[in-house]
XYZ file of C-alpha atoms in Angstrom:
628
model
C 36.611 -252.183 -56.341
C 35.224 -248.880 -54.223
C 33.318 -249.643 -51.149
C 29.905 -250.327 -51.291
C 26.984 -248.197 -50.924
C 26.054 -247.706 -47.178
C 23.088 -250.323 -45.702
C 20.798 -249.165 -43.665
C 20.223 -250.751 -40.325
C 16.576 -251.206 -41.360
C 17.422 -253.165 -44.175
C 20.340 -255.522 -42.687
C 18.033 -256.067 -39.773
C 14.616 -256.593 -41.524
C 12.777 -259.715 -40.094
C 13.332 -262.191 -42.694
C 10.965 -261.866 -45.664
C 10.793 -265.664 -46.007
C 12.642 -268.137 -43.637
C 12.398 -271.600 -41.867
C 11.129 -273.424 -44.672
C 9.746 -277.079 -43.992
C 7.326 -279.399 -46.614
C 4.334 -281.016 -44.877
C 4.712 -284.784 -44.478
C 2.329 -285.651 -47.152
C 4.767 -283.319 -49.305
C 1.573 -280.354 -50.702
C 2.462 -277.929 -48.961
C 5.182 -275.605 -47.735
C 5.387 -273.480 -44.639
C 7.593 -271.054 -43.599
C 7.721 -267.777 -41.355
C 7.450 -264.427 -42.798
C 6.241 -261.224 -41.203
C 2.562 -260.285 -40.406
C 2.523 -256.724 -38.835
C 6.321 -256.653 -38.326
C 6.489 -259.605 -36.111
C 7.372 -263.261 -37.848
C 4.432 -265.670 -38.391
C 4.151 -269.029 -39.924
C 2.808 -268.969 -43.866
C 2.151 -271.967 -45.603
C 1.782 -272.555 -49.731
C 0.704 -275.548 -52.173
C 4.011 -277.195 -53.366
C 1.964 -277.275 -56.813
C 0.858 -273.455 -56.644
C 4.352 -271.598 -56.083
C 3.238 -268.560 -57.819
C 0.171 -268.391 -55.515
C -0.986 -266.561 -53.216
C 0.385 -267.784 -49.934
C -1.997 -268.176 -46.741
C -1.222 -266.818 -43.388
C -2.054 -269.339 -40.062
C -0.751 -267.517 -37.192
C -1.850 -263.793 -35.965
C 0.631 -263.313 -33.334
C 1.112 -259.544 -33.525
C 2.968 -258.999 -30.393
C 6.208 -261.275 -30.432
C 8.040 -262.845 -33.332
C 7.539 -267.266 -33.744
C 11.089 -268.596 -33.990
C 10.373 -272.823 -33.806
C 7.066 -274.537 -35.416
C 6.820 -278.123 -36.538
C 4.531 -280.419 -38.518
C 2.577 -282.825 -37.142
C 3.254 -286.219 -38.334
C 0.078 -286.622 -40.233
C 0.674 -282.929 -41.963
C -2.909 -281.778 -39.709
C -1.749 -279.292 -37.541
C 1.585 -277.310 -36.977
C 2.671 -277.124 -33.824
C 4.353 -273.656 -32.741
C 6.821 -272.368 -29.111
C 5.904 -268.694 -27.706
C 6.995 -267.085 -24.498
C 5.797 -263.811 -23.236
C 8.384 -260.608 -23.870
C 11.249 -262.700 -24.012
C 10.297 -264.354 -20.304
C 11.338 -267.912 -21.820
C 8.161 -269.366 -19.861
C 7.534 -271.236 -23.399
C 3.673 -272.404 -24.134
C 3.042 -275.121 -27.184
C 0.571 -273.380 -29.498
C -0.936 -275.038 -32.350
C -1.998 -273.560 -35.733
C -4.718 -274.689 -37.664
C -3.987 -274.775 -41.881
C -7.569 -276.055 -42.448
C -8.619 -272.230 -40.718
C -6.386 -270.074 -41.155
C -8.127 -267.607 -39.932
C -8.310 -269.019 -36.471
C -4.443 -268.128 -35.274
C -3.119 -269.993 -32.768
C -4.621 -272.272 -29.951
C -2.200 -272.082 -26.826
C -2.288 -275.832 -25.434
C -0.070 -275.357 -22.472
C -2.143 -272.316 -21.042
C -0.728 -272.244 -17.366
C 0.783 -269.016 -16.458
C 4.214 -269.125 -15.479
C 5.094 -272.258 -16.425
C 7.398 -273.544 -19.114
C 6.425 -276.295 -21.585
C 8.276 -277.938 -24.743
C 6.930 -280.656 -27.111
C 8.116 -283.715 -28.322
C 5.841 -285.470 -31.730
C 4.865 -289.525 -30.703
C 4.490 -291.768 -33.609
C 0.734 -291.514 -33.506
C 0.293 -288.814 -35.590
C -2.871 -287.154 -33.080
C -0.271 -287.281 -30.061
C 2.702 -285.587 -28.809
C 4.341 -285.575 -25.849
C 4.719 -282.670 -23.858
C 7.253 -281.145 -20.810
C 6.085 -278.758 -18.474
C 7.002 -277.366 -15.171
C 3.785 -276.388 -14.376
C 3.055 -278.592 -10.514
C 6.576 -277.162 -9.712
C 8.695 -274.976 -10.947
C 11.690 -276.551 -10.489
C 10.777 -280.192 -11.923
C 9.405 -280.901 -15.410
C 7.164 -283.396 -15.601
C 6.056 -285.687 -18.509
C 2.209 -285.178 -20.141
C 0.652 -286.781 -23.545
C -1.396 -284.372 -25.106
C -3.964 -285.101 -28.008
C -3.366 -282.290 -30.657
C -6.709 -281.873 -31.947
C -8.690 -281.333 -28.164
C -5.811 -280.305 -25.974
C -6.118 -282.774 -23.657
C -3.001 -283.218 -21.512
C -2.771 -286.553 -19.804
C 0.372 -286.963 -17.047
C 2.345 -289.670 -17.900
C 5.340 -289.142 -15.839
C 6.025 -287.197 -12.392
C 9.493 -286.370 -12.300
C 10.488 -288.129 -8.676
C 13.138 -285.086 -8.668
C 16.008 -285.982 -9.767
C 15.389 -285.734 -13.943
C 16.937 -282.709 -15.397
C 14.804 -283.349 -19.158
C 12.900 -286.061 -20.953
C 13.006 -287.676 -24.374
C 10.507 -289.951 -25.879
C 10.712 -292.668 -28.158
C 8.074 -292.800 -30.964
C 5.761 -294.950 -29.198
C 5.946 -292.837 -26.063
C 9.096 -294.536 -23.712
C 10.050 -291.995 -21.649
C 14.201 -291.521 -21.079
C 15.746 -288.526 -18.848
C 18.969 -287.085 -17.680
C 20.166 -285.967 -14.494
C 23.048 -284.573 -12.650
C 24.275 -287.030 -9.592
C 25.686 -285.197 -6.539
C 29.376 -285.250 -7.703
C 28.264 -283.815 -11.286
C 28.443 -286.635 -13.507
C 25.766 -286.936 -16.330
C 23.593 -289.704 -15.996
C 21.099 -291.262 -18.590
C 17.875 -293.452 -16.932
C 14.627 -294.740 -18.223
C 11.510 -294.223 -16.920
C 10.105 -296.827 -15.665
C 6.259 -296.821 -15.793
C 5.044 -299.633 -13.092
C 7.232 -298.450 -10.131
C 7.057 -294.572 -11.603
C 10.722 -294.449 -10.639
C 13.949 -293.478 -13.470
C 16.476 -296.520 -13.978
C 19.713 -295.433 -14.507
C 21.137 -296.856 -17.740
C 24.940 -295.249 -17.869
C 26.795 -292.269 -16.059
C 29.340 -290.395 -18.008
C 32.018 -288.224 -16.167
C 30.273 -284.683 -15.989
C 33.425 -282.906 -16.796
C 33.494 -284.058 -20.151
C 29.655 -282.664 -21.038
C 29.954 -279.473 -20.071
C 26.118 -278.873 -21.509
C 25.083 -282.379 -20.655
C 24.548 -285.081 -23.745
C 23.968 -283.420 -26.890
C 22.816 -284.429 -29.630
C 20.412 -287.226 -27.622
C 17.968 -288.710 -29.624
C 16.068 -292.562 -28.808
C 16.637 -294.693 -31.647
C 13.329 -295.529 -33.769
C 12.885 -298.771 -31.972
C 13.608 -297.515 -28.906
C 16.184 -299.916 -27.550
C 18.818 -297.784 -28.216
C 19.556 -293.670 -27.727
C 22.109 -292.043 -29.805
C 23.939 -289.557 -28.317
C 27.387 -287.078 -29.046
C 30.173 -289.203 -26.896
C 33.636 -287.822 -26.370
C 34.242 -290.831 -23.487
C 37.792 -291.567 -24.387
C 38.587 -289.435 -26.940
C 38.823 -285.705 -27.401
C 36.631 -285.386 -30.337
C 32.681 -285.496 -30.027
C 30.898 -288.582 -32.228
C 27.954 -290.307 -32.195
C 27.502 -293.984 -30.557
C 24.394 -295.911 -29.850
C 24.055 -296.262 -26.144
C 21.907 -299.976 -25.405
C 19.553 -298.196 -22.813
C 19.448 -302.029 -21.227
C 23.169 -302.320 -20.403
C 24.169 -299.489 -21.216
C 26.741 -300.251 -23.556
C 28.306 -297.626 -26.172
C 28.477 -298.852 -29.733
C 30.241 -296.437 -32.481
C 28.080 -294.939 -34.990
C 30.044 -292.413 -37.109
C 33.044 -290.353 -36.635
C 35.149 -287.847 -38.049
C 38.841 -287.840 -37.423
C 38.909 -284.398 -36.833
C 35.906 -282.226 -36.996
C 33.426 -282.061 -33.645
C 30.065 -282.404 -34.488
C 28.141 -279.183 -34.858
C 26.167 -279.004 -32.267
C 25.558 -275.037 -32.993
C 21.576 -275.611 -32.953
C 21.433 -276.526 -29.259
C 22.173 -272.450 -29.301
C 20.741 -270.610 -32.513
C 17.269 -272.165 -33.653
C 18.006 -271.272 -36.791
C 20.372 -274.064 -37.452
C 19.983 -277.651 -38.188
C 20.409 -280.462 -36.168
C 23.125 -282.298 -36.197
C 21.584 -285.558 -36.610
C 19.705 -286.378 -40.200
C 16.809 -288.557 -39.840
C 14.446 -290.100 -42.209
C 11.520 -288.014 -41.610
C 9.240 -291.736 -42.178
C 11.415 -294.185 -40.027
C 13.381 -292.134 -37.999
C 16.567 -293.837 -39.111
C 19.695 -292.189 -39.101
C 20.779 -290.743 -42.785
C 23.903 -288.534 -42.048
C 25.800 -286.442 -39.437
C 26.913 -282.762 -39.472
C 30.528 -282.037 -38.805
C 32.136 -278.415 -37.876
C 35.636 -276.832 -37.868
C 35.680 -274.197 -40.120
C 32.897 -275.658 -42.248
C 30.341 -277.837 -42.118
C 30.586 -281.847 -43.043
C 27.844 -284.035 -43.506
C 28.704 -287.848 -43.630
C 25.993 -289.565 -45.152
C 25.083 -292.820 -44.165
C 22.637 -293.990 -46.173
C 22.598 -294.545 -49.772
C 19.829 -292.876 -50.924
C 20.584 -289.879 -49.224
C 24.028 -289.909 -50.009
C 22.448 -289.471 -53.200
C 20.029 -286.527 -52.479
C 22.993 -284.491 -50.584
C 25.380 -284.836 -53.192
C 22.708 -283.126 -55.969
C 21.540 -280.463 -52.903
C 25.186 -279.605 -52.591
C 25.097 -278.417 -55.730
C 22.609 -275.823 -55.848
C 24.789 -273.696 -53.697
C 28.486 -272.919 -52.957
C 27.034 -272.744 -48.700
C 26.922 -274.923 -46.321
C 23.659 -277.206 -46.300
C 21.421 -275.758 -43.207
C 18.145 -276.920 -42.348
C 16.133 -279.994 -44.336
C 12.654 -281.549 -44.848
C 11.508 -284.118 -46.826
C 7.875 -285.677 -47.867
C 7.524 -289.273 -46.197
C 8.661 -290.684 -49.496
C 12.118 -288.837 -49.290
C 11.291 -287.453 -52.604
C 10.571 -283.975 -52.477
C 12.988 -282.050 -50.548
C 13.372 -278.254 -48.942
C 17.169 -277.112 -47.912
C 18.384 -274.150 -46.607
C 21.652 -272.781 -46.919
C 23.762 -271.087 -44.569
C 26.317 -268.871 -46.291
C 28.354 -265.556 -45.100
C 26.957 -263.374 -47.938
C 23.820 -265.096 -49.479
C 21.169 -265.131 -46.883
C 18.672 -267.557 -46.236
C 18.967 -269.043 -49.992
C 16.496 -272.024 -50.142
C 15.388 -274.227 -52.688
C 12.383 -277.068 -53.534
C 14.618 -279.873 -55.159
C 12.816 -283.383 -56.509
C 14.865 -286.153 -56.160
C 12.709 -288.594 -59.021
C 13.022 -286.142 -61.644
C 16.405 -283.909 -60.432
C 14.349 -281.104 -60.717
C 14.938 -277.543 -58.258
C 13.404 -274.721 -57.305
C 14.814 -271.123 -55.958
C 12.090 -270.764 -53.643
C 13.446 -267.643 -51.901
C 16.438 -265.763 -49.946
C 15.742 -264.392 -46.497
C 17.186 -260.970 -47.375
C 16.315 -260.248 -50.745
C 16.948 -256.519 -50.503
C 21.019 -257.003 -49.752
C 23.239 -257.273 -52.574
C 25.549 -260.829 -52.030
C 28.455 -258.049 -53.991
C 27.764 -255.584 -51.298
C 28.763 -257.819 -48.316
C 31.905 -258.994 -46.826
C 33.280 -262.209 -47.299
C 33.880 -264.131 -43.624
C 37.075 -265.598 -43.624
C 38.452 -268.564 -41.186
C 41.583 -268.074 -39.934
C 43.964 -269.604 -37.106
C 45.742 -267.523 -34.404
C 48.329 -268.942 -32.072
C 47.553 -268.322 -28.374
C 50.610 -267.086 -26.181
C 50.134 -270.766 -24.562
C 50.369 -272.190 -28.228
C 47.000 -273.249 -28.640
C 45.381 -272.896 -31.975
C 42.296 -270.479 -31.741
C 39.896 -270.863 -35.250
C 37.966 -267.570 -36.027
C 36.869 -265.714 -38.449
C 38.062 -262.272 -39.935
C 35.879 -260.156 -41.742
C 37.503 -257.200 -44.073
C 35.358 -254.091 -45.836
C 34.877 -254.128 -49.216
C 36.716 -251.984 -51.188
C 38.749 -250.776 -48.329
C 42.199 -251.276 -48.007
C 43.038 -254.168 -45.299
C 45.681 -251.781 -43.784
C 45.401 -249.895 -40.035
C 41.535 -250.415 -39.679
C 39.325 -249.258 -36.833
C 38.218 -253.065 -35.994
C 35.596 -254.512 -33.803
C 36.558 -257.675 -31.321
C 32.563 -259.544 -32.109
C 32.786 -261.860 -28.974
C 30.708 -264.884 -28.651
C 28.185 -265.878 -25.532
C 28.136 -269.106 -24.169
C 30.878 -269.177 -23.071
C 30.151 -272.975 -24.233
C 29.173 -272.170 -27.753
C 30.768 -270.828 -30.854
C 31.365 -268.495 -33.842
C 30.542 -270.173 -37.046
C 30.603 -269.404 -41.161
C 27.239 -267.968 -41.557
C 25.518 -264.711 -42.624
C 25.766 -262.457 -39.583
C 23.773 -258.752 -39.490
C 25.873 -257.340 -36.793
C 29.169 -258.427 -38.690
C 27.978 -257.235 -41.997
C 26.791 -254.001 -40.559
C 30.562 -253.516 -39.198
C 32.396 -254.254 -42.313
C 30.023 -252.417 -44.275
C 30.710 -249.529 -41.849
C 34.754 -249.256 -42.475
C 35.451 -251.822 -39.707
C 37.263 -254.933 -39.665
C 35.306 -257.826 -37.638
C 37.608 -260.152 -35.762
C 35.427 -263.572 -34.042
C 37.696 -265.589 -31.610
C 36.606 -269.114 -30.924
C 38.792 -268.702 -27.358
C 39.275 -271.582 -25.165
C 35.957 -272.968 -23.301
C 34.294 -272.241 -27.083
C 32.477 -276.046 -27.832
C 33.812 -277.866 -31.182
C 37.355 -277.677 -30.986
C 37.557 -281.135 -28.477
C 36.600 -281.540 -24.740
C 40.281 -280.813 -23.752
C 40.026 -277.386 -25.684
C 36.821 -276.691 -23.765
C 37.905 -278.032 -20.285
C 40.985 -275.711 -20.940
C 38.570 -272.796 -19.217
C 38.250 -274.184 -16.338
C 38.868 -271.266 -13.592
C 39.815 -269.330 -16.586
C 36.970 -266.862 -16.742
C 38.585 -263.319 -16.975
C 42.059 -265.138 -17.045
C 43.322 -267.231 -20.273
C 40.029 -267.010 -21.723
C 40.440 -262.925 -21.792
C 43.803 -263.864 -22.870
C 42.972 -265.324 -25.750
C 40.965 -262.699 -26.972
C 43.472 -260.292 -26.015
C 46.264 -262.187 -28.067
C 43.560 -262.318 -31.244
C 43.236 -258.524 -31.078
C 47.718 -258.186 -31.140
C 47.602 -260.691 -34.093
C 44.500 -258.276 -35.945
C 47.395 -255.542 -35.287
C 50.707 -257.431 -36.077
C 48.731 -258.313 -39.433
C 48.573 -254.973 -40.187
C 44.874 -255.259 -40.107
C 43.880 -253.267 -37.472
C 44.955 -249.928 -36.094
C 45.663 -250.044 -32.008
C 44.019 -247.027 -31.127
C 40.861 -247.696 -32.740
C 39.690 -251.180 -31.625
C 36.357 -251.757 -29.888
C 35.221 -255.019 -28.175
C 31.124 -256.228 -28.504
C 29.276 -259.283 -27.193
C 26.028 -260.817 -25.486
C 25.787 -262.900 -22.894
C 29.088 -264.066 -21.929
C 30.307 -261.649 -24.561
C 29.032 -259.064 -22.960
C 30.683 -260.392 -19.796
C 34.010 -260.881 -21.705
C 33.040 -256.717 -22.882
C 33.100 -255.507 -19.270
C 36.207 -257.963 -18.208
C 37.811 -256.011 -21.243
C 36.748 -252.150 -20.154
C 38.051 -253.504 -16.094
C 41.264 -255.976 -16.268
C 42.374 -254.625 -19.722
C 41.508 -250.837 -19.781
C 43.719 -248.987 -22.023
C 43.351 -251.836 -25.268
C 39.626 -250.901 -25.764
C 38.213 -246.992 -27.636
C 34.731 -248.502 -27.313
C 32.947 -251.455 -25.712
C 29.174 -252.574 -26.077
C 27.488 -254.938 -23.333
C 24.840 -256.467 -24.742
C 22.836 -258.720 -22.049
C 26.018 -259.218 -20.231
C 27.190 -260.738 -16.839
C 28.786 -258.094 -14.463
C 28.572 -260.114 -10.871
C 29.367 -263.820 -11.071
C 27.837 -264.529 -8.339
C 24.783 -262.762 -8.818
C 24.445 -264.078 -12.039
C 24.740 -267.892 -10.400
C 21.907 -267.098 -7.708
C 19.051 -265.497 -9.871
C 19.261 -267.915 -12.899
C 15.333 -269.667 -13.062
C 14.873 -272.146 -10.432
C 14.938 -274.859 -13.169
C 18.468 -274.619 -13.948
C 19.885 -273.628 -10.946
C 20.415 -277.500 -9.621
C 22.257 -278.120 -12.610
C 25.327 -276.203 -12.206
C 27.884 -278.642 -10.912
C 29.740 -279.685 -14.270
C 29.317 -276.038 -16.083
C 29.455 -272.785 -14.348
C 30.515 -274.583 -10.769
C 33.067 -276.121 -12.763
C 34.417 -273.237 -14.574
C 33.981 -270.340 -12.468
C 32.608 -271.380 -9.188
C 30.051 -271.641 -6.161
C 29.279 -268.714 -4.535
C 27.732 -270.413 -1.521
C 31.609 -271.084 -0.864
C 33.557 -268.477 0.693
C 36.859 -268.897 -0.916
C 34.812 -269.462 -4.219
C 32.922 -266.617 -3.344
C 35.996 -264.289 -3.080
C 37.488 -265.631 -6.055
C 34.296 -265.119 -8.476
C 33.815 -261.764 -7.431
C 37.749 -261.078 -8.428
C 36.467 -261.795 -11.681
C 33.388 -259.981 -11.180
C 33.626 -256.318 -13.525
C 31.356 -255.133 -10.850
C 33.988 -254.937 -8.332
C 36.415 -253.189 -10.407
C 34.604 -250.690 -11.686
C 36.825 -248.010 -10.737
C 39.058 -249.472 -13.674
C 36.236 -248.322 -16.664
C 37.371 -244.941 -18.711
C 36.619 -246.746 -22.107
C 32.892 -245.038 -23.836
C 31.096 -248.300 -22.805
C 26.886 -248.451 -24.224
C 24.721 -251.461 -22.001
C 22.108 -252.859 -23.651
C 19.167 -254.971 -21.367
C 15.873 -256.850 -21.693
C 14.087 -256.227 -19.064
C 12.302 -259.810 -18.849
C 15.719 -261.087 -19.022
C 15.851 -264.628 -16.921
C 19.223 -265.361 -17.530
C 20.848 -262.705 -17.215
C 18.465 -260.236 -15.160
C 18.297 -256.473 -14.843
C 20.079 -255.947 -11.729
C 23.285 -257.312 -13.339
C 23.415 -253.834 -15.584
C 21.143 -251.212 -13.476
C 24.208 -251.911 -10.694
C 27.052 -251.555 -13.081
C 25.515 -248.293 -14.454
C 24.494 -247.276 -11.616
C 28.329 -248.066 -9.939
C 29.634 -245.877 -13.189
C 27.282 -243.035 -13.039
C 27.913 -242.566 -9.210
C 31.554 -242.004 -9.871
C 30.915 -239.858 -12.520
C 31.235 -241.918 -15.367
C 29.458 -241.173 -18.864
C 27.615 -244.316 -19.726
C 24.690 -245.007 -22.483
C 21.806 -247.288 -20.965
C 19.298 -248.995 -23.150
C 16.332 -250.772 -21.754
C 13.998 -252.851 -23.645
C 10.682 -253.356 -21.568
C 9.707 -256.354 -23.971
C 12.384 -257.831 -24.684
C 14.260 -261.109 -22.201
C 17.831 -262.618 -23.252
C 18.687 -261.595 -26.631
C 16.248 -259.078 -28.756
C 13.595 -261.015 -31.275
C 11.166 -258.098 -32.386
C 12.370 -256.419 -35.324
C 11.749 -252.771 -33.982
C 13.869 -253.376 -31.163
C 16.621 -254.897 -33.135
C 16.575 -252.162 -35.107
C 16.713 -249.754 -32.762
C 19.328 -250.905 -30.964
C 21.813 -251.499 -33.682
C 20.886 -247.806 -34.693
C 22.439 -246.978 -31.640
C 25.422 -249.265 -31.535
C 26.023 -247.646 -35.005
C 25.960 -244.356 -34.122
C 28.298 -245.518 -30.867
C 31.129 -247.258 -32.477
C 31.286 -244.376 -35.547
C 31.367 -241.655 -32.060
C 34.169 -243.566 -30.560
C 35.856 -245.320 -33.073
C 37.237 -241.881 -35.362
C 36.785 -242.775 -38.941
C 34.256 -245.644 -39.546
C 32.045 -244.995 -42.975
C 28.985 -242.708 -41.690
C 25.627 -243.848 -41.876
């Protein structure tokens, strides 16, 4: 078939035009987010008046809403906003009753961070906030409906988070001195944490995850890899502390890709009534879901039907009989459907991209490359459309993280490649999570060594394919990609015509010391680990031989940096002193700034605009991409 016609930027990076669906509790209504003055807001509909008109309960004009939830008793919804990508998050709350009220912020302290937990009173939730000191989060109830934020827990300074049972037990984590994960209970008439179980810190690189208390609350189930390489889910007895099996796959990981993208389901299924556990999500490739229970073994096998994806994001009414799914999918976005489980009935309710043609796109395909150490590194190739797979400019799409991972799923940034002339090559290198603890652990002081390696020896399998042409390869990514970008452009100069650093890392060490005060005492069993502690000196001197910043006599490859300027994370200094180090020598380098934007772009002008520009980079650099 001939190529397809050439998408615009505007239209691959659109804010959805529907997404996020969830049905109320009480199972009448249907919200979703959809955009009000280009910036996503939440919408909600009558289940029974599809065709209606729907009604719009937020008027947040400035920043796009990426997380809302129903309250229990389908009153309020409950909503997460920061300020220009600052990640100091506030709990809002929308009103359906009055719509035209917007949004009530409930946390309203400035500066301070807050996230929400619902309590099985339906008027109460329970909510986290940092606002006594930044560097603690402390435990309040709040009633919904006035605001009122009782403290329920001071954090005595040693709990990293908090999790609530239904009926408001309070559970934590922490990180001891030697960096082992440990797992307490709060314990209200002494107002001190018990501990409950330690696990060996090496092995939870991102702490416990999934973590969620069992309904009754004598039990918390948690994603276990003690003595075994693979991640699955036991019930940890929060009295003794004793691990009981729960499910298990003998091979897959269990996705835990929505710790990272909000847009992705949980890995745990729970009745949305009880709280009981109905089914885990699996990953390699693609996604599993074990069902264990029989009545929703039931419901997934007739959802899996509706769609040749994988099944993303769920609700159900309190009577598990009216259901919403999303799907996840490489070339259908965003398809979601209404289904009835009493009568079999379904609904197309929308796609989040109606404007792309599924034919247009380019199929995501999994493949396995053998690292020069002989492990097995799953990614994903992605080939244009009516373009012969033969000697094709190709783009290296690298991951952040580093403790994440690629996954099947419609991408905008891939599509816009392919559909550009370009083949897209993702590497799931070693320290990526889901491919076993001994895969991730394999990073360990690895960080512009094997890890680069790996993504190296992807790129000279793309070539030895045939795929890709050697002299036209360019190498993307965010966060640690972007990182893994500059480490490319410095230790591996001449295999690069183009490189984009998008939010990325270019001192170590800097990186490690101006993280937010919150995270930076819990370091030990992740970026200590991996890479280092700078108040070390031979640590020091080894993290800054890593560092891009300190070779950046080495950079001759057409290199664009792209920064928020709210960015916590990863903050401005980190790419005003690697452009400034380049332009001081001489170097040609494109800068963009965003002035509203933190760790990763949300508003849809900005998105747009800067994929504008990476298009108009890669087709400079990279000879004979399609135009635009």
């Amino acid at each position: 078939m001939p190529p397809p016609e050439l998408l615009s930027v505007d239209d691959l990076f659109a804010p959805p035009a529907r997404a996020q669906a969830s049905i109320s509790p009480d199972g009448t209504r249907i919200a979703y987010l959809a955009p009000w003055r280009d910036r996503l807001n939440i919408w909600i509909q009558d289940v029974d008046d599809l065709d209606g008109e729907p009604q719009r309960i937020t008027a947040d004009s400035t920043r796009s809403i990426i997380y809302y939830e129903w309250t229990r008793d389908s009153r309020w919804l409950l909503y997460l906003q920061d300020t220009g990508g600052d990640e100091n998050w506030h709990v809002f709350r929308a009103d359906p009753q009055d719509p035209e009220s917007g949004g009530v912020d409930l946390t309203p302290f400035p500066g301070a961070m807050a996230a929400h937990e619902l309590l099985g009173d339906p008027t109460k939730a329970m909510v986290y906030s940092n606002k006594r000191t930044p560097t603690l989060m402390d435990a309040y109830e709040l009633d919904i409906a006035t605001g009122e934020l009782t403290m329920v827990a001071k954090n005595p300074g040693t709990g990293a988070g908090w999790l609530s049972s239904s009926n408001g037990d309070l559970f934590s984590t922490a990180l001891t001195a030697d960096g082992d994960v440990e797992l307490l209970q709060w314990e209200p008439r002494t107002e001190t944490l018990r501990s409950i179980v330690t696990f060996d810190g090496r092995d939870y690189t991102m702490g416990l995850y999934p973590i969620v208390v069992t309904p009754d609350g004598t039990g918390i189930w948690i994603g276990s890899n003690d003595g075994t390489d693979r991640t699955r889910i036991v019930r940890v007895d929060v009295i003794t502390g004793e691990q009981t099996h729960v499910d298990s796959h003998p091979v897959y990981d269990v996705d835990t890709r929505a710790s990272v993208f909000t847009t992705l389901a949980e890995p745990l299924i729970r009745d949305r009534r009880t709280g009981d556990l109905l089914g885990v999500r699996y990953l390699l490739e693609r996604q599993v879901i074990q069902p264990l229970d029989p009545h929703f073994a039931a419901v997934l096998a007739n959802l899996e039907k509706l769609s040749d994806g994988d099944v993303n994001v769920l609700s159900s009414d309190l009577t598990g009989r009216r259901w919403v799914v999303s799907f996840t999918h490489d070339r259908e976005a965003g398809m979601t459907y209404l289904y009835d489980h009493d009568t079999g009935d379904s609904r197309l309710l929308f796609g989040s991209h109606p404007q792309l043609d599924p034919e247009a796109l380019a199929a995501m395909e999994p493949v396995t490359i053998r690292s020069r150490d002989g492990l097995d590194l799953h990614g994903y190739l992605t080939l244009p459309v009516g373009v012969p797979p033969k000697d094709l400019p190709m783009v290296l799409l690298v991951h952040g993280g580093p403790w994440a991972r690629d996954g099947w799923m419609f991408t905008p940034p891939v599509q816009l490649l392919a559909n550009r002339g370009y083949a897209v090559l993702q590497v799931n290198f070693r320290g990526s999570a889901g491919f076993g603890k001994a895969f991730t652990k394999a990073a360990v002081g690895e960080f512009a060594g094997k890890m680069h390696d790996d993504l190296i020896d992807g790129v000279d399998w793309a070539v030895e394919q045939g795929y890709a042409d050697p002299k036209r390869i360019a190498i993307f990514g965010g966060s640690y990609g972007g990182y893994a970008t500059l480490v490319g452009v410095t230790f591996t100069p001449d295999v690069f015509a183009a490189a984009v650093d998008y939010v990325g890392i270019a001192d170590l060490s800097n990186f490690m010391r101006t993280l937010p005060e919150i995270a930076r005492p819990h370091l030990a069993n992740n970026w200590h680990l991996f890479v280092g502690n700078p108040d070390d000196p031979d640590q020091m001197a080894d993290m800054l031989s890593r560092s891009p910043i300190t070779k950046v006599d080495q950079i001759r490859t057409p290199l664009l940096v792209i920064q928020g300027a709210n960015d916590v994370r990863v903050v401005q200094a980190e790419s005003d002193n690697l452009v400034e180090a380049l332009r001081a020598r001489g170097v040609k380098v494109e800068y963009m700034i965003k002035h509203d934007e933190g760790h990763g772009f949300v508003n849809p002008d900005n998105v747009i605009d800067m994929y504008k520009t990476v298009d108009r980079f890669l087709a400079e650099h990279l000879g004979e991409g399609r135009k635009s």
